[in-house]
mmCIF file of C-alpha atoms in Angstrom:
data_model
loop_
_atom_site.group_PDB
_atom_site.id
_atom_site.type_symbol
_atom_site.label_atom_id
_atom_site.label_comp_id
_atom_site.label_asym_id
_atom_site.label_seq_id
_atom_site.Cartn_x
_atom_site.Cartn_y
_atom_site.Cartn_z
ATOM 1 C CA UNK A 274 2.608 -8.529 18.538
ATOM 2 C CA UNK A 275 5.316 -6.103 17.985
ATOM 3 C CA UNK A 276 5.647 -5.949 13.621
ATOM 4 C CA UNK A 277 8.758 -4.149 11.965
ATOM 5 C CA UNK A 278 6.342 -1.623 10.149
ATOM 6 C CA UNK A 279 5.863 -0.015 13.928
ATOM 7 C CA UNK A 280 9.051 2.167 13.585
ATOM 8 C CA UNK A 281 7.840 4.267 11.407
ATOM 9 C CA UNK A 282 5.069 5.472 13.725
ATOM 10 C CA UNK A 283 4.250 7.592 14.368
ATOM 11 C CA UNK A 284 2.962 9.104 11.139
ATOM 12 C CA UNK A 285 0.509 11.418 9.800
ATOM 13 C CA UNK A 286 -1.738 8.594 8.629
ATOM 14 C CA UNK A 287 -1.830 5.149 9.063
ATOM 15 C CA UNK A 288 -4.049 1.872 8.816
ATOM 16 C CA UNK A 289 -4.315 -1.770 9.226
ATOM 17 C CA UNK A 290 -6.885 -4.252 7.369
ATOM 18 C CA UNK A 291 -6.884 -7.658 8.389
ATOM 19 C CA UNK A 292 -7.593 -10.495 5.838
ATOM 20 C CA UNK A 293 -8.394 -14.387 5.320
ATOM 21 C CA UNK A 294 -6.093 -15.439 2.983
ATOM 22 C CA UNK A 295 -7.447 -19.044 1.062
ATOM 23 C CA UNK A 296 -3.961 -20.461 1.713
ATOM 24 C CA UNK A 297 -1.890 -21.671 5.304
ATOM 25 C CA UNK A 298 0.348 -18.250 5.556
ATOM 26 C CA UNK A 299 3.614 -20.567 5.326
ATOM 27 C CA UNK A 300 2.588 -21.146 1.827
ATOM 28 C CA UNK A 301 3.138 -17.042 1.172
ATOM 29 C CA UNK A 302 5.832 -15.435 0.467
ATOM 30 C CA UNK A 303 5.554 -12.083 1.780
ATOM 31 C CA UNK A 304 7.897 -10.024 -0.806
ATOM 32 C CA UNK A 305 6.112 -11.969 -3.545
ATOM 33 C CA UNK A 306 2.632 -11.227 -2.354
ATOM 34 C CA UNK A 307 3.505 -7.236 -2.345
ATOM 35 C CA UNK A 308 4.804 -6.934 -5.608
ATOM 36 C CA UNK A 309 1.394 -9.014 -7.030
ATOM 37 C CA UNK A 310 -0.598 -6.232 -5.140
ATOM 38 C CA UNK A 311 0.874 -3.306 -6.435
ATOM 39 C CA UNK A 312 1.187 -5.028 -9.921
ATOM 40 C CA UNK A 313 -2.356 -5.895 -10.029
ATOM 41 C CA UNK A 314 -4.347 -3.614 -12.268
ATOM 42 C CA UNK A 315 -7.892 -4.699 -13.168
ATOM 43 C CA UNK A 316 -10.172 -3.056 -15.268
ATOM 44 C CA UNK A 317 -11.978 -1.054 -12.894
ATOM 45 C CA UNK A 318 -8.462 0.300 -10.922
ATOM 46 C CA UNK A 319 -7.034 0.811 -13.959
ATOM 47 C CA UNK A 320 -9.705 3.205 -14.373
ATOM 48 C CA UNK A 321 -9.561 4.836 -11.200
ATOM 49 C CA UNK A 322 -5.709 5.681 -11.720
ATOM 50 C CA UNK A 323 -6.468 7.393 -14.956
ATOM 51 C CA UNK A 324 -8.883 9.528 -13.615
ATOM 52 C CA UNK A 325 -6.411 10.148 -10.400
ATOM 53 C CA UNK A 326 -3.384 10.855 -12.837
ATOM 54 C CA UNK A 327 -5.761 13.126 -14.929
ATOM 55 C CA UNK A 328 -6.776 15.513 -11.465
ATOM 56 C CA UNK A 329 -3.107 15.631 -9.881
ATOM 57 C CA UNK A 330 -1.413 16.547 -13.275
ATOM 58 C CA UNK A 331 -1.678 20.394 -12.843
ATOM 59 C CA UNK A 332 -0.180 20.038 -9.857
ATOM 60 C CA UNK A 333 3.104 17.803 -10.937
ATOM 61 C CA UNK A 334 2.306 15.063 -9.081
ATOM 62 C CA UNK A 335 3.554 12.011 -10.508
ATOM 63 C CA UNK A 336 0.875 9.421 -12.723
ATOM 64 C CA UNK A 337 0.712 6.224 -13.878
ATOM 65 C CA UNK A 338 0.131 2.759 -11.952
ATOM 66 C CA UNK A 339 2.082 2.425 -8.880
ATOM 67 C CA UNK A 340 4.378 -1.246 -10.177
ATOM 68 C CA UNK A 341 6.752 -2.274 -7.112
ATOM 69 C CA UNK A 342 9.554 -3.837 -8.390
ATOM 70 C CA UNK A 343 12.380 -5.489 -6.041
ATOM 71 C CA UNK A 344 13.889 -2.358 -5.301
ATOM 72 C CA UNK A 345 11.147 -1.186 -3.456
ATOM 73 C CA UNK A 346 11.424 -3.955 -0.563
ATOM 74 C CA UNK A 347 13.404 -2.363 2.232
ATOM 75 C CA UNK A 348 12.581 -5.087 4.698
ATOM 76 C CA UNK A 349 11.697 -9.154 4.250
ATOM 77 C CA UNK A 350 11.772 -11.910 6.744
ATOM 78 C CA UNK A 351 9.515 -15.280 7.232
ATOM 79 C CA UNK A 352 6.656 -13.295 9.101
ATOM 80 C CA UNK A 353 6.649 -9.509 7.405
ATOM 81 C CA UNK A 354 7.709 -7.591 4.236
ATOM 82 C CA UNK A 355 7.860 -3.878 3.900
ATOM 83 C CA UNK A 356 7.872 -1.251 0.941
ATOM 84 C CA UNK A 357 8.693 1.858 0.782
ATOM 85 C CA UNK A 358 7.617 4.836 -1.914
ATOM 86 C CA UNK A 359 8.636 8.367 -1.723
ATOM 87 C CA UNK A 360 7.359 10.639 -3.525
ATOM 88 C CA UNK A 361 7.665 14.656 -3.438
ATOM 89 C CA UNK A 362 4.348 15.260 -1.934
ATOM 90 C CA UNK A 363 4.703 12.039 0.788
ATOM 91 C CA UNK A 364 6.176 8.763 1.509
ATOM 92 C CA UNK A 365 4.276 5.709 2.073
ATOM 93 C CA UNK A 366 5.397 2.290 3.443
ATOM 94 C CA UNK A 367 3.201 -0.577 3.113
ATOM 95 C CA UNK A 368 3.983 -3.640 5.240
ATOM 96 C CA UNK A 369 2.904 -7.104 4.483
ATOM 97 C CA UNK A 370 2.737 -9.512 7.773
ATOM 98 C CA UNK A 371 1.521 -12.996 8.547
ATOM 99 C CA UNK A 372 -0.284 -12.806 11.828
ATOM 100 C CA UNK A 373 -2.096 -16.147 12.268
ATOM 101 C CA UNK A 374 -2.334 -19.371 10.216
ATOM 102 C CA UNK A 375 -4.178 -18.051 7.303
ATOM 103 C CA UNK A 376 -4.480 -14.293 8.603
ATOM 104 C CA UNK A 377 -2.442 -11.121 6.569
ATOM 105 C CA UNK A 378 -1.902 -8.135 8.504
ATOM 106 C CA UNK A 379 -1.856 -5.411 5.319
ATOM 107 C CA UNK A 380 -0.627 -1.866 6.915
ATOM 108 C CA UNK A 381 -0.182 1.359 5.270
ATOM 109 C CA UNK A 382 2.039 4.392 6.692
ATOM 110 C CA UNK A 383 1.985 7.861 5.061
ATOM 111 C CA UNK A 384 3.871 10.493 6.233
ATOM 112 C CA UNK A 385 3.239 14.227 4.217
ATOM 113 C CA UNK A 386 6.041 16.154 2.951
ATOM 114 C CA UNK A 387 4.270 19.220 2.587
ATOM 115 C CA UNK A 388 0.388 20.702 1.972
ATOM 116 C CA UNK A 389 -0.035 19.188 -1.202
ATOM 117 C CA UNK A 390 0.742 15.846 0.368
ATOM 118 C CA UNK A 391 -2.186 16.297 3.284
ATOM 119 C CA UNK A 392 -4.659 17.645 0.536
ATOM 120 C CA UNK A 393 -3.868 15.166 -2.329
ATOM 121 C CA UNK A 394 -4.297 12.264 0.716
ATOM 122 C CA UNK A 395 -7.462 13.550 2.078
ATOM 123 C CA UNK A 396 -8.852 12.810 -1.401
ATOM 124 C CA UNK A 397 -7.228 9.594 -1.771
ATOM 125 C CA UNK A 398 -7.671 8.036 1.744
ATOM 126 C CA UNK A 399 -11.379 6.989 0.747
ATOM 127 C CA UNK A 400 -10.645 4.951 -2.406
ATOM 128 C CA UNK A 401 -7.687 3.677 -0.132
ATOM 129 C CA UNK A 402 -9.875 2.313 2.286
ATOM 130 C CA UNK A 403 -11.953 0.741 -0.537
ATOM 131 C CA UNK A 404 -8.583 -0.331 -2.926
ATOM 132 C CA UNK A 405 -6.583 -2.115 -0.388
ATOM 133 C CA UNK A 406 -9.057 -5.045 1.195
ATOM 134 C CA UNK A 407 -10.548 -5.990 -2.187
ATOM 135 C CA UNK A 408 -7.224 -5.702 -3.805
ATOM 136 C CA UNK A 409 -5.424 -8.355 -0.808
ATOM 137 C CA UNK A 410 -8.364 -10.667 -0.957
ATOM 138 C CA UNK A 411 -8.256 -11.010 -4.785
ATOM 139 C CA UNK A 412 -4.930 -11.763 -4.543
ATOM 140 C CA UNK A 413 -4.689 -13.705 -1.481
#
């Protein structure tokens, strides 16, 4: 199944993580369901963004939480929803897609703007790996 996230390949880094969501997909809302994940801080991410936005200070990269707001969206229709954040050391898109009745298809794209990008990313990518599924299926 061809998704709208796929023109952005290829990229320096990408993933997909499939998960059960406890609701019939037609019952998401795709643009909705983004903006929860990315606005969804518990205790223990909360902590793991301080201690992120502590390490990249010294080298300007930007802190805080990551909160999506509307303008973020560049894409929405019935089956997928796709955001976009640029930043000066990469850009990252993040699509949102309904692949089966109660199935979310949750894939990231990065693409590095320059070293620091590639280094700060090679750090990241672990806790990414870990973040994004438990994130989705608290939400979902």
């Amino acid at each position: 199944m061809e998704k709208l996230i796929d023109k952005f390949l290829p990229a320096d880094y990408h993933d997909t993580f499939v998960i059960k969501a406890s609701k019939p997909a037609e019952q998401i809302v795709l643009k909705e369901l983004i903006k929860k994940i990315f606005n969804h801080s518990p205790a223990w991410l909360s902590f793991l963004y301080k201690v992120r936005n502590i390490l990249v200070k010294p080298f300007g990269i930007e802190g805080g939480d990551i909160l999506i707001s509307e303008d973020y969206i560049i894409e929405d229709t019935e089956n997928e929803a796709i955001m976009r954040k640029d930043d000066k050391h990469l850009l990252f898109y993040v699509s949102i897609a309904k692949i089966g009745n109660n199935l979310i298809d949750v894939t990231t794209v990065v693409q590095y703007h320059n070293a620091l990008g590639k280094v700060y990313f090679f750090f990241i990518k672990p806790f990414h790996k870990m973040i994004v599924p438990r994130v989705v299926k608290e939400i979902i």
